[in-house]
PDB file of C-alpha atoms in Angstrom:
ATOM      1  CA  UNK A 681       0.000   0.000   0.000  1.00  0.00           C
ATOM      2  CA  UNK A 682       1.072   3.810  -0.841  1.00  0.00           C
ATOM      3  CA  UNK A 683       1.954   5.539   2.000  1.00  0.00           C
ATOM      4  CA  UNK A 684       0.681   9.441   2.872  1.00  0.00           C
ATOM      5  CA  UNK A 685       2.542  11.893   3.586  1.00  0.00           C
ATOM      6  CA  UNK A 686       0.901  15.197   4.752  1.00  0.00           C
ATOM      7  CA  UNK A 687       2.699  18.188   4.353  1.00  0.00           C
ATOM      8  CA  UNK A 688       2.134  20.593   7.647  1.00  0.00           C
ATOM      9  CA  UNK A 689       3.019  24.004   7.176  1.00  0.00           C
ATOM     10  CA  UNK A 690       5.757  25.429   9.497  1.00  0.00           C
ATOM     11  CA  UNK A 691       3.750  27.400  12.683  1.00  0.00           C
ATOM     12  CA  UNK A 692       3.579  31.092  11.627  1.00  0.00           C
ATOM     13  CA  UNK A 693       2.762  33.608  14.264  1.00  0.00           C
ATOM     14  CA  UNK A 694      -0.622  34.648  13.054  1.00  0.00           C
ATOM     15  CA  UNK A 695      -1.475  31.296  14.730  1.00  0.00           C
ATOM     16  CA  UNK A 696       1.003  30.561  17.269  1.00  0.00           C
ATOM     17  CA  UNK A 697      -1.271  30.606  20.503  1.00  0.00           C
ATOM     18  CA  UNK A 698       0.325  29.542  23.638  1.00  0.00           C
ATOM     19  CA  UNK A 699      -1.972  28.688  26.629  1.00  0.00           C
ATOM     20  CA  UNK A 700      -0.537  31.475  28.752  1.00  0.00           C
ATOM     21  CA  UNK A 701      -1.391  34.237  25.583  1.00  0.00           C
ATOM     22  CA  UNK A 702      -5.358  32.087  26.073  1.00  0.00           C
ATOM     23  CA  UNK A 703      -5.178  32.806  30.072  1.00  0.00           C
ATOM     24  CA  UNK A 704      -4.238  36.455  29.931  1.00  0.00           C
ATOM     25  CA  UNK A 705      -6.584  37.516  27.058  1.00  0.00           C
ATOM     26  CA  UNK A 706      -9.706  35.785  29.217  1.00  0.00           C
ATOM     27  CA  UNK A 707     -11.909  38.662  30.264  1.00  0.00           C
ATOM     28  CA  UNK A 708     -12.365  39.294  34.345  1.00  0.00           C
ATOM     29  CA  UNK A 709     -15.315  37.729  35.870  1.00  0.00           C
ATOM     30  CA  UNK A 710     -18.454  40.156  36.209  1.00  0.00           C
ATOM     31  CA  UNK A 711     -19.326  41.156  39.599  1.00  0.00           C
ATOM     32  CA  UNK A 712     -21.618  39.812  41.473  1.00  0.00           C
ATOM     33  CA  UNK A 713     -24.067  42.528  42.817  1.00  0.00           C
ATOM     34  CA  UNK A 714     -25.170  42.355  46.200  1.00  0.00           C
ATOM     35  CA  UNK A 715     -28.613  40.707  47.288  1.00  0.00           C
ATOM     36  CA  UNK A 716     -31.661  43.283  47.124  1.00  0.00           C
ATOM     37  CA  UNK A 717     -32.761  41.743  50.119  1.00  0.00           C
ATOM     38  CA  UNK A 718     -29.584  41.291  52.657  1.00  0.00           C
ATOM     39  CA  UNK A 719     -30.580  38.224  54.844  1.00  0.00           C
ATOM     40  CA  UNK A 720     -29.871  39.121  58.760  1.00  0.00           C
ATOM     41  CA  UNK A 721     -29.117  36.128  61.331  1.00  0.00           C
ATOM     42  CA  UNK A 722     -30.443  37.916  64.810  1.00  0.00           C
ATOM     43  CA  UNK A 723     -32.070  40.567  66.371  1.00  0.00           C
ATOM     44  CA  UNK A 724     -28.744  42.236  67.434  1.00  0.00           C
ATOM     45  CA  UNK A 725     -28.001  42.972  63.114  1.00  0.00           C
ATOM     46  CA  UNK A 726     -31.323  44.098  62.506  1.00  0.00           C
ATOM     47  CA  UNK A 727     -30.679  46.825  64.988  1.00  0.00           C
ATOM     48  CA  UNK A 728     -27.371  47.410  63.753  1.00  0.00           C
ATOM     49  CA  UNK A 729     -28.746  47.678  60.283  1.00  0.00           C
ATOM     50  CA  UNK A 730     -31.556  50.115  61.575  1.00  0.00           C
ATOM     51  CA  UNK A 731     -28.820  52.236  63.437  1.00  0.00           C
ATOM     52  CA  UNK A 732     -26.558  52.567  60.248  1.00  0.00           C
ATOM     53  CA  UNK A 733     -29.218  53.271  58.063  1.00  0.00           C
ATOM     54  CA  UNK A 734     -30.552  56.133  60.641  1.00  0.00           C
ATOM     55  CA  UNK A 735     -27.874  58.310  59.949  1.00  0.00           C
ATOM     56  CA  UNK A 736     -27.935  58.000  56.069  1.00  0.00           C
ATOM     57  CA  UNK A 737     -32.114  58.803  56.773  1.00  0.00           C
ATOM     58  CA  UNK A 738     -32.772  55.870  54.345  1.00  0.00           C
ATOM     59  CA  UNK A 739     -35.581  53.703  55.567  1.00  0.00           C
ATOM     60  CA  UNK A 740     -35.087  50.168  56.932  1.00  0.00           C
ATOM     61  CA  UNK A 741     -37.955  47.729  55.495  1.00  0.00           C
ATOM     62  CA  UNK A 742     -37.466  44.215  57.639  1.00  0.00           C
ATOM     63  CA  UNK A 743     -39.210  40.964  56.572  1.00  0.00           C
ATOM     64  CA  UNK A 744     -39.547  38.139  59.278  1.00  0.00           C
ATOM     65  CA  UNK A 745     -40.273  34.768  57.759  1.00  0.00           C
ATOM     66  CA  UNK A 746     -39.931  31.000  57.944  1.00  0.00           C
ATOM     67  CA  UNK A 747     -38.860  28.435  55.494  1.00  0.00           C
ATOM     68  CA  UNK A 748     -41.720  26.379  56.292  1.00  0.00           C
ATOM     69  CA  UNK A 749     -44.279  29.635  55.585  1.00  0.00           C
ATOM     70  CA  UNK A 750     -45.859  29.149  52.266  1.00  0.00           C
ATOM     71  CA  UNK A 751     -47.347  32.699  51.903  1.00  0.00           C
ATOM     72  CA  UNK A 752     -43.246  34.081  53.320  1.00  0.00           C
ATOM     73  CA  UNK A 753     -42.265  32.339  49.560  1.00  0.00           C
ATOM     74  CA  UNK A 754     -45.094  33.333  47.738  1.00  0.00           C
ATOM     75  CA  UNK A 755     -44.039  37.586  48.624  1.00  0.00           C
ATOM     76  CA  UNK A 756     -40.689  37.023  48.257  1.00  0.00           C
ATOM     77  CA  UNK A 757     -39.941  37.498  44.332  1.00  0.00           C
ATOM     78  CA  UNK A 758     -42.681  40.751  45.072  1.00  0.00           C
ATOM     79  CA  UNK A 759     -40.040  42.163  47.940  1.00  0.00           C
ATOM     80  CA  UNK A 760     -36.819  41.277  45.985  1.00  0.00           C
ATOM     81  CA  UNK A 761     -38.302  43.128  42.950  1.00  0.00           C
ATOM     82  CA  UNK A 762     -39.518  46.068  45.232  1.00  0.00           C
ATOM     83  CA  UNK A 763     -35.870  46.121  46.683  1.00  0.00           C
ATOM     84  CA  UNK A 764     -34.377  45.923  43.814  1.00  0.00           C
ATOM     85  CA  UNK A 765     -36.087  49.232  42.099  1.00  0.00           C
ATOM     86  CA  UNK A 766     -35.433  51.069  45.788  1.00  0.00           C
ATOM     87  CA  UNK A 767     -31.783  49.758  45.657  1.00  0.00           C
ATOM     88  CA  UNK A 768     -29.768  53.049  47.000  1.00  0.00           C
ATOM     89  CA  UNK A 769     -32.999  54.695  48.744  1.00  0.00           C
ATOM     90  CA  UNK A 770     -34.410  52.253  51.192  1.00  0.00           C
ATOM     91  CA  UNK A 771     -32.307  49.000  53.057  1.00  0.00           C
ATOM     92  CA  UNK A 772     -34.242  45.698  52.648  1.00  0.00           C
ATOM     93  CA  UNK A 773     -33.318  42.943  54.953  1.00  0.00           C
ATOM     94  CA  UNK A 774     -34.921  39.353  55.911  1.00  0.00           C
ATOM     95  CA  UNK A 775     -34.780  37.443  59.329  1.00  0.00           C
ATOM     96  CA  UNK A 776     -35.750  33.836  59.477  1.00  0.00           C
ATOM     97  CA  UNK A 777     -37.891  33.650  63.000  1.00  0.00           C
ATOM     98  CA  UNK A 778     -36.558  30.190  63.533  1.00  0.00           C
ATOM     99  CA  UNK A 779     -33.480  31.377  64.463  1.00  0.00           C
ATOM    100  CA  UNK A 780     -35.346  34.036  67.020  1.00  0.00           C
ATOM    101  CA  UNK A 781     -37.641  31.432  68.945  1.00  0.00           C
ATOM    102  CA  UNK A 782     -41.464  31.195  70.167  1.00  0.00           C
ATOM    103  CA  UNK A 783     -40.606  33.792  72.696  1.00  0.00           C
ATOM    104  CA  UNK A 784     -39.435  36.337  70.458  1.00  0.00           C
ATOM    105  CA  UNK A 785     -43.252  36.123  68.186  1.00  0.00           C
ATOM    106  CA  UNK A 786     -45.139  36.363  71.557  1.00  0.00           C
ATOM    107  CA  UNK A 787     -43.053  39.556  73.030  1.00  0.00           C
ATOM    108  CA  UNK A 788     -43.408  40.901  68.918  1.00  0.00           C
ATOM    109  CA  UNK A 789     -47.272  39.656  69.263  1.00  0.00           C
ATOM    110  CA  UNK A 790     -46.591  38.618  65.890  1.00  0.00           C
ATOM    111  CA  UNK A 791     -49.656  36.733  64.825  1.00  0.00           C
ATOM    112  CA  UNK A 792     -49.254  35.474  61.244  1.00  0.00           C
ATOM    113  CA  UNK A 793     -46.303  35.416  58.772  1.00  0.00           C
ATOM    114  CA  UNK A 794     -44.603  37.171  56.979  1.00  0.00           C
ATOM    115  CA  UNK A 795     -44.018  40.083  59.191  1.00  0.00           C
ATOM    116  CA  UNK A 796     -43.009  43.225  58.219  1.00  0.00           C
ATOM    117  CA  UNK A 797     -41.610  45.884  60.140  1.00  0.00           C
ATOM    118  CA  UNK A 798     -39.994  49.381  58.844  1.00  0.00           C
ATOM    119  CA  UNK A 799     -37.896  52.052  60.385  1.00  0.00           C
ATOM    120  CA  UNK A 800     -36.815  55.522  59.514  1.00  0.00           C
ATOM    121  CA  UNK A 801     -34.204  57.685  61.564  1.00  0.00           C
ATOM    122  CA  UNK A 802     -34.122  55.113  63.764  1.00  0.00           C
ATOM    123  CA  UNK A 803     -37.957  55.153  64.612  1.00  0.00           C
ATOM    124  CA  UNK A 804     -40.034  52.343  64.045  1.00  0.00           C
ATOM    125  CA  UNK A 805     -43.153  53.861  61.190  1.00  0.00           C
ATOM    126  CA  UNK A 806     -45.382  51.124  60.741  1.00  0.00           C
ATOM    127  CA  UNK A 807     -48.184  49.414  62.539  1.00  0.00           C
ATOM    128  CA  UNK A 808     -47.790  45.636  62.176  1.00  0.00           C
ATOM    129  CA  UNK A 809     -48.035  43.814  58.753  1.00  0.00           C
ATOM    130  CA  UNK A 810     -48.955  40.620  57.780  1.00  0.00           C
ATOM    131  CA  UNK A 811     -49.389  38.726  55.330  1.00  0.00           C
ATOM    132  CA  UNK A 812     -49.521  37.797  51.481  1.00  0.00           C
ATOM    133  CA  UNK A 813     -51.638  40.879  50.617  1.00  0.00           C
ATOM    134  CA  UNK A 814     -49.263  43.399  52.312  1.00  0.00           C
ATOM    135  CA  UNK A 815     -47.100  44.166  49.674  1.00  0.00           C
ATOM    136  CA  UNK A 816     -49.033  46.992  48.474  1.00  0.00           C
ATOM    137  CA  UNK A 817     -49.299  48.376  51.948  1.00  0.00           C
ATOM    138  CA  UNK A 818     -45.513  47.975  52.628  1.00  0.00           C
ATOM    139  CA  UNK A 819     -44.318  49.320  49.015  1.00  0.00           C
ATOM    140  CA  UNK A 820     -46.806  52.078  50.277  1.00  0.00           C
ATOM    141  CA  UNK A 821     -45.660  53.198  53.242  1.00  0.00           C
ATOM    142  CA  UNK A 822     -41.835  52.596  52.149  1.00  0.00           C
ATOM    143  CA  UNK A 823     -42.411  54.876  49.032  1.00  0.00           C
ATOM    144  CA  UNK A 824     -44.101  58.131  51.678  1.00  0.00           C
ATOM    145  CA  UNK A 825     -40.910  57.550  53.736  1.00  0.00           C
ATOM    146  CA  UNK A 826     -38.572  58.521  50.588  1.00  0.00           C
ATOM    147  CA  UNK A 827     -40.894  62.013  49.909  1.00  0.00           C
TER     148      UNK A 827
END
């Protein structure tokens, strides 16, 4: 049988990539941008968050909830959206109750989740709110705090 013989050209520069010529022309990974909604782990951050925020007179919008709550995940793409178009004007933070305890809900008299609770300057400036239905109250009452 004939053999083959295949001519390969000599490497020219045009197409002399090296893997460390690959590695440096690789463009830098995007940022990640921070959560709208800034999950908290007690009651001693929230009122860290609420005293940082009181000097920048931004309001503080807090959502308690609970993994188990089915009406705490049915709000929460409506508060991440609502965060997300007040990034830069109002904080937005979330507290899972299960780390706070029984005790905590009966002291709060917190009767039904999610719970909602908003400060500006420091000052708490809403009643209690509940609920599925209370993201119209809460967008609301965020939106007269940033008149």
């Amino acid at each position: 049988p004939a053999s083959m013989v295949i001519a390969v050209p000599p490497p020219s520069s045009a197409f002399n990539l090296s893997l460390a010529s690959i590695l440096t022309a690789a463009p830098a990974p995007a940022e990640t941008p921070a959560p709208a909604v800034t999950p908290l782990e007690s009651l001693a951050a929230v009122n860290a968050a609420v005293a940082a925020a009181a000097a920048s007179g931004r309001p503080v919008v807090v959502k308690f909830y609970a993994s188990w709550c089915r009406s705490c995940k049915g709000i929460a793409p409506k508060v991440v959206k609502m965060a997300g178009a007040m990034r830069g004007s109002a904080e937005f933070y979330e507290v899972n109750i299960s780390a706070l305890g029984k005790q905590w809900m009966e002291e709060e008299g917190v009767a039904a989740l999610p719970y909602f609770k908003v400060w500006k300057g420091g000052e708490e400036r809403l009643g209690k709110a509940y609920g599925w239905n209370e993201s119209v109250a809460l967008k609301k009452a965020v939106e007269e705090l940033l008149e």
